[in-house]
Structures are given as C-alpha cells and as structure tokens.
mmCIF file of C-alpha atoms in Angstrom:
data_model
loop_
_atom_site.group_PDB
_atom_site.id
_atom_site.type_symbol
_atom_site.label_atom_id
_atom_site.label_comp_id
_atom_site.label_asym_id
_atom_site.label_seq_id
_atom_site.Cartn_x
_atom_site.Cartn_y
_atom_site.Cartn_z
ATOM 1 C CA MET A 1 -19.716 -34.288 34.394
ATOM 2 C CA ALA A 2 -19.723 -29.790 33.462
ATOM 3 C CA ALA A 3 -19.754 -30.803 29.065
ATOM 4 C CA SER A 4 -23.408 -28.288 29.193
ATOM 5 C CA LEU A 5 -21.818 -25.299 31.165
ATOM 6 C CA ARG A 6 -23.925 -22.600 30.933
ATOM 7 C CA THR A 7 -22.417 -19.759 31.588
ATOM 8 C CA PHE A 8 -23.466 -15.747 32.079
ATOM 9 C CA CYS A 9 -19.691 -14.545 32.195
ATOM 10 C CA SER A 10 -16.149 -13.304 30.460
ATOM 11 C CA ALA A 11 -14.338 -16.123 28.641
ATOM 12 C CA GLY A 12 -10.992 -16.122 31.652
ATOM 13 C CA GLU A 13 -14.543 -16.424 34.360
ATOM 14 C CA ALA A 14 -15.849 -19.539 32.570
ATOM 15 C CA VAL A 15 -12.398 -21.646 32.532
ATOM 16 C CA LYS A 16 -12.494 -20.836 36.183
ATOM 17 C CA ILE A 17 -15.849 -22.253 36.765
ATOM 18 C CA LYS A 18 -14.895 -25.144 34.222
ATOM 19 C CA GLN A 19 -11.561 -25.737 36.754
ATOM 20 C CA MET A 20 -13.318 -25.638 39.716
ATOM 21 C CA SER A 21 -15.779 -28.222 38.848
ATOM 22 C CA ARG A 22 -13.883 -30.162 37.820
ATOM 23 C CA GLN A 23 -12.168 -30.505 41.616
ATOM 24 C CA SER A 24 -15.704 -30.281 43.002
ATOM 25 C CA LYS A 25 -17.381 -33.249 42.965
ATOM 26 C CA ARG A 26 -20.802 -31.331 44.105
ATOM 27 C CA PRO A 27 -22.804 -29.957 41.627
ATOM 28 C CA PHE A 28 -22.289 -26.297 41.078
ATOM 29 C CA SER A 29 -24.825 -23.715 39.717
ATOM 30 C CA SER A 30 -23.237 -20.321 37.765
ATOM 31 C CA SER A 31 -26.709 -18.976 37.310
ATOM 32 C CA CYS A 32 -27.405 -15.747 38.315
ATOM 33 C CA VAL A 33 -28.663 -14.713 42.100
ATOM 34 C CA THR A 34 -31.798 -13.307 43.092
ATOM 35 C CA LEU A 35 -32.242 -11.177 46.171
ATOM 36 C CA ALA A 36 -34.876 -12.664 48.193
ATOM 37 C CA GLY A 37 -37.880 -10.496 48.385
ATOM 38 C CA GLN A 38 -36.850 -8.016 45.850
ATOM 39 C CA LYS A 39 -39.615 -8.224 44.221
ATOM 40 C CA TRP A 40 -42.651 -8.326 47.254
ATOM 41 C CA ARG A 41 -39.886 -4.643 48.914
ATOM 42 C CA LEU A 42 -40.453 -3.195 45.159
ATOM 43 C CA GLU A 43 -44.052 -3.986 44.674
ATOM 44 C CA ASN A 44 -44.732 -2.854 48.458
ATOM 45 C CA GLY A 45 -43.282 0.422 48.488
ATOM 46 C CA LEU A 46 -39.645 -0.376 50.342
ATOM 47 C CA ALA A 47 -36.544 -0.786 49.169
ATOM 48 C CA ARG A 48 -34.340 -3.462 47.577
ATOM 49 C CA GLY A 49 -33.002 -4.434 49.753
ATOM 50 C CA GLY A 50 -33.674 -4.864 53.517
ATOM 51 C CA SER A 51 -30.868 -3.084 54.158
ATOM 52 C CA GLU A 52 -31.126 -0.106 52.020
ATOM 53 C CA TYR A 53 -32.829 2.607 54.352
ATOM 54 C CA GLY A 54 -35.455 2.100 57.614
ATOM 55 C CA PRO A 55 -34.338 1.757 61.066
ATOM 56 C CA LEU A 56 -31.965 -0.529 60.822
ATOM 57 C CA THR A 57 -30.014 0.562 59.104
ATOM 58 C CA ASP A 58 -30.589 4.472 59.651
ATOM 59 C CA LEU A 59 -31.015 4.650 63.656
ATOM 60 C CA PRO A 60 -27.404 4.042 65.831
ATOM 61 C CA ASP A 61 -26.662 0.633 67.088
ATOM 62 C CA TRP A 62 -26.428 2.033 70.413
ATOM 63 C CA SER A 63 -26.298 4.648 72.796
ATOM 64 C CA TYR A 64 -24.212 5.702 76.553
ATOM 65 C CA THR A 65 -26.578 4.497 79.700
ATOM 66 C CA ASP A 66 -26.990 7.666 80.514
ATOM 67 C CA GLY A 67 -29.021 9.088 77.307
ATOM 68 C CA ARG A 68 -26.222 10.574 74.684
ATOM 69 C CA PRO A 69 -26.322 9.715 71.658
ATOM 70 C CA ALA A 70 -23.248 7.522 70.003
ATOM 71 C CA PRO A 71 -21.385 8.824 68.097
ATOM 72 C CA PRO A 72 -22.715 7.520 63.647
ATOM 73 C CA LEU A 73 -21.026 5.459 62.788
ATOM 74 C CA LYS A 74 -18.698 5.970 58.972
ATOM 75 C CA GLY A 75 -21.757 3.682 57.196
ATOM 76 C CA GLN A 76 -23.794 6.223 58.169
ATOM 77 C CA ILE A 77 -22.319 8.965 57.403
ATOM 78 C CA ARG A 78 -22.054 7.847 54.033
ATOM 79 C CA ARG A 79 -25.605 7.477 54.156
ATOM 80 C CA GLN A 80 -26.024 11.028 55.179
ATOM 81 C CA LYS A 81 -23.474 12.720 52.662
ATOM 82 C CA GLN A 82 -25.378 10.978 49.849
ATOM 83 C CA ARG A 83 -28.943 12.224 50.775
ATOM 84 C CA GLU A 84 -27.881 15.206 51.625
ATOM 85 C CA GLU A 85 -25.835 15.730 47.550
ATOM 86 C CA PHE A 86 -29.266 14.089 46.050
ATOM 87 C CA ALA A 87 -31.035 16.773 47.978
ATOM 88 C CA ARG A 88 -28.567 19.573 46.673
ATOM 89 C CA ARG A 89 -28.774 18.353 43.112
ATOM 90 C CA ALA A 90 -32.334 18.045 43.428
ATOM 91 C CA VAL A 91 -32.981 21.526 44.177
ATOM 92 C CA CYS A 92 -31.036 22.449 41.688
ATOM 93 C CA LEU A 93 -32.353 20.682 39.034
ATOM 94 C CA SER A 94 -35.935 22.027 39.803
ATOM 95 C CA ALA A 95 -34.479 25.128 39.795
ATOM 96 C CA GLU A 96 -33.345 24.924 36.696
ATOM 97 C CA VAL A 97 -37.038 23.461 35.271
ATOM 98 C CA ASP A 98 -38.029 26.979 36.399
ATOM 99 C CA GLU A 99 -35.600 29.368 35.303
ATOM 100 C CA GLY A 100 -36.328 26.889 31.219
ATOM 101 C CA MET A 101 -40.434 27.670 32.195
ATOM 102 C CA LYS A 102 -39.726 31.154 33.383
ATOM 103 C CA ARG A 103 -37.733 32.016 29.849
ATOM 104 C CA TRP A 104 -39.993 30.106 27.667
ATOM 105 C CA GLN A 105 -42.808 32.625 29.129
ATOM 106 C CA GLU A 106 -41.284 35.316 28.399
ATOM 107 C CA LYS A 107 -40.450 33.766 25.156
ATOM 108 C CA LYS A 108 -43.898 33.335 24.457
ATOM 109 C CA GLU A 109 -44.852 36.909 25.811
ATOM 110 C CA GLU A 110 -42.102 38.470 23.076
ATOM 111 C CA LYS A 111 -43.926 36.510 19.796
ATOM 112 C CA LYS A 112 -46.930 37.975 21.275
ATOM 113 C CA GLN A 113 -46.052 41.575 21.513
ATOM 114 C CA LYS A 114 -44.306 40.647 17.851
ATOM 115 C CA GLU A 115 -47.158 39.768 16.098
ATOM 116 C CA GLU A 116 -49.366 43.041 17.385
ATOM 117 C CA HIS A 117 -46.704 44.844 15.980
ATOM 118 C CA VAL A 118 -46.435 43.053 12.508
ATOM 119 C CA LYS A 119 -50.905 43.584 13.291
ATOM 120 C CA SER A 120 -50.514 47.437 13.878
ATOM 121 C CA LEU A 121 -48.288 47.846 10.937
ATOM 122 C CA LEU A 122 -50.965 46.809 8.459
ATOM 123 C CA LEU A 123 -52.502 49.237 6.228
ATOM 124 C CA LYS A 124 -55.753 50.482 7.791
ATOM 125 C CA PRO A 125 -59.457 50.958 5.670
ATOM 126 C CA LYS A 126 -60.060 53.526 5.384
ATOM 127 C CA GLY A 127 -63.778 55.450 3.529
ATOM 128 C CA ASN A 128 -66.909 54.088 3.572
ATOM 129 C CA VAL A 129 -65.126 49.843 5.092
ATOM 130 C CA LEU A 130 -64.235 52.746 8.704
ATOM 131 C CA LEU A 131 -67.687 53.528 8.737
ATOM 132 C CA LYS A 132 -68.997 50.323 8.258
ATOM 133 C CA ASN A 133 -66.796 48.703 10.925
ATOM 134 C CA LYS A 134 -67.326 52.019 13.151
ATOM 135 C CA LYS A 135 -71.627 50.791 13.279
#
C-alpha cells in the first residue's frame, strides 16, 4: 500500500508516517505544503502571507461605540515591539556605516598628507634645472 513513500523528513517521522498510512485506507501525501498565493503576493510587492502586515493585522478588531479605541491585542503589541526593534537596529547599523565612512575619509586624508610630506622631503632641483622650471 505505502511501499514507495517518499519522505522529506527525519527517520522517526518517516516511521510515524508509514504507520499512519497503514492504519488509514485513504491516500496519504507527505509532500511540502505550499502557501496559496505566496508567489503572486511576492511578485506584487506584498507580504509573504496574508496576515503579516496590513489593515487586517494592524488595525484593531473592534472599538467602543463612543469612539474610544479598543486596547491593543497581544499580537499587535508583539508586532509593534518587533518593528521598534527593527527600526532601532536599522538606525544603529546606519550610524555604524556613517562612522566607517568617516574613518575611511580620515585615513584617506592622512595618507594624502603623508605622501605630500614625503614629497616635500625629496631633494630640490638646483642650478640650471631650477632656472628652467621658473621660466
């Protein structure tokens, strides 16, 4: 019945799958589940899943009749904290890049000054060569 069962999982899970397929008369598939519409959403610049961000996840589910907002749900609080952490990390990394660029410019200037200093220490032309350079 399930002699040629291809599995994409560990050996322990494969044994469980084979046992389950023996107990059931219905066909059993162990292939990967693909999310419906994921490719289309990514191609159109949307989130991978429909519930990652957007009005259905970001806005409250209900509000009071007098217009007061509902208290935030646990998921909304968690997503807000994740976004704040992401923003902090982006600012931190941007500051590191700016600092690195500043150091690179400073090293470039130091190298240029050092080359000019070495050039100034070289022997100066004398006599006829000096007169020719002035003309």
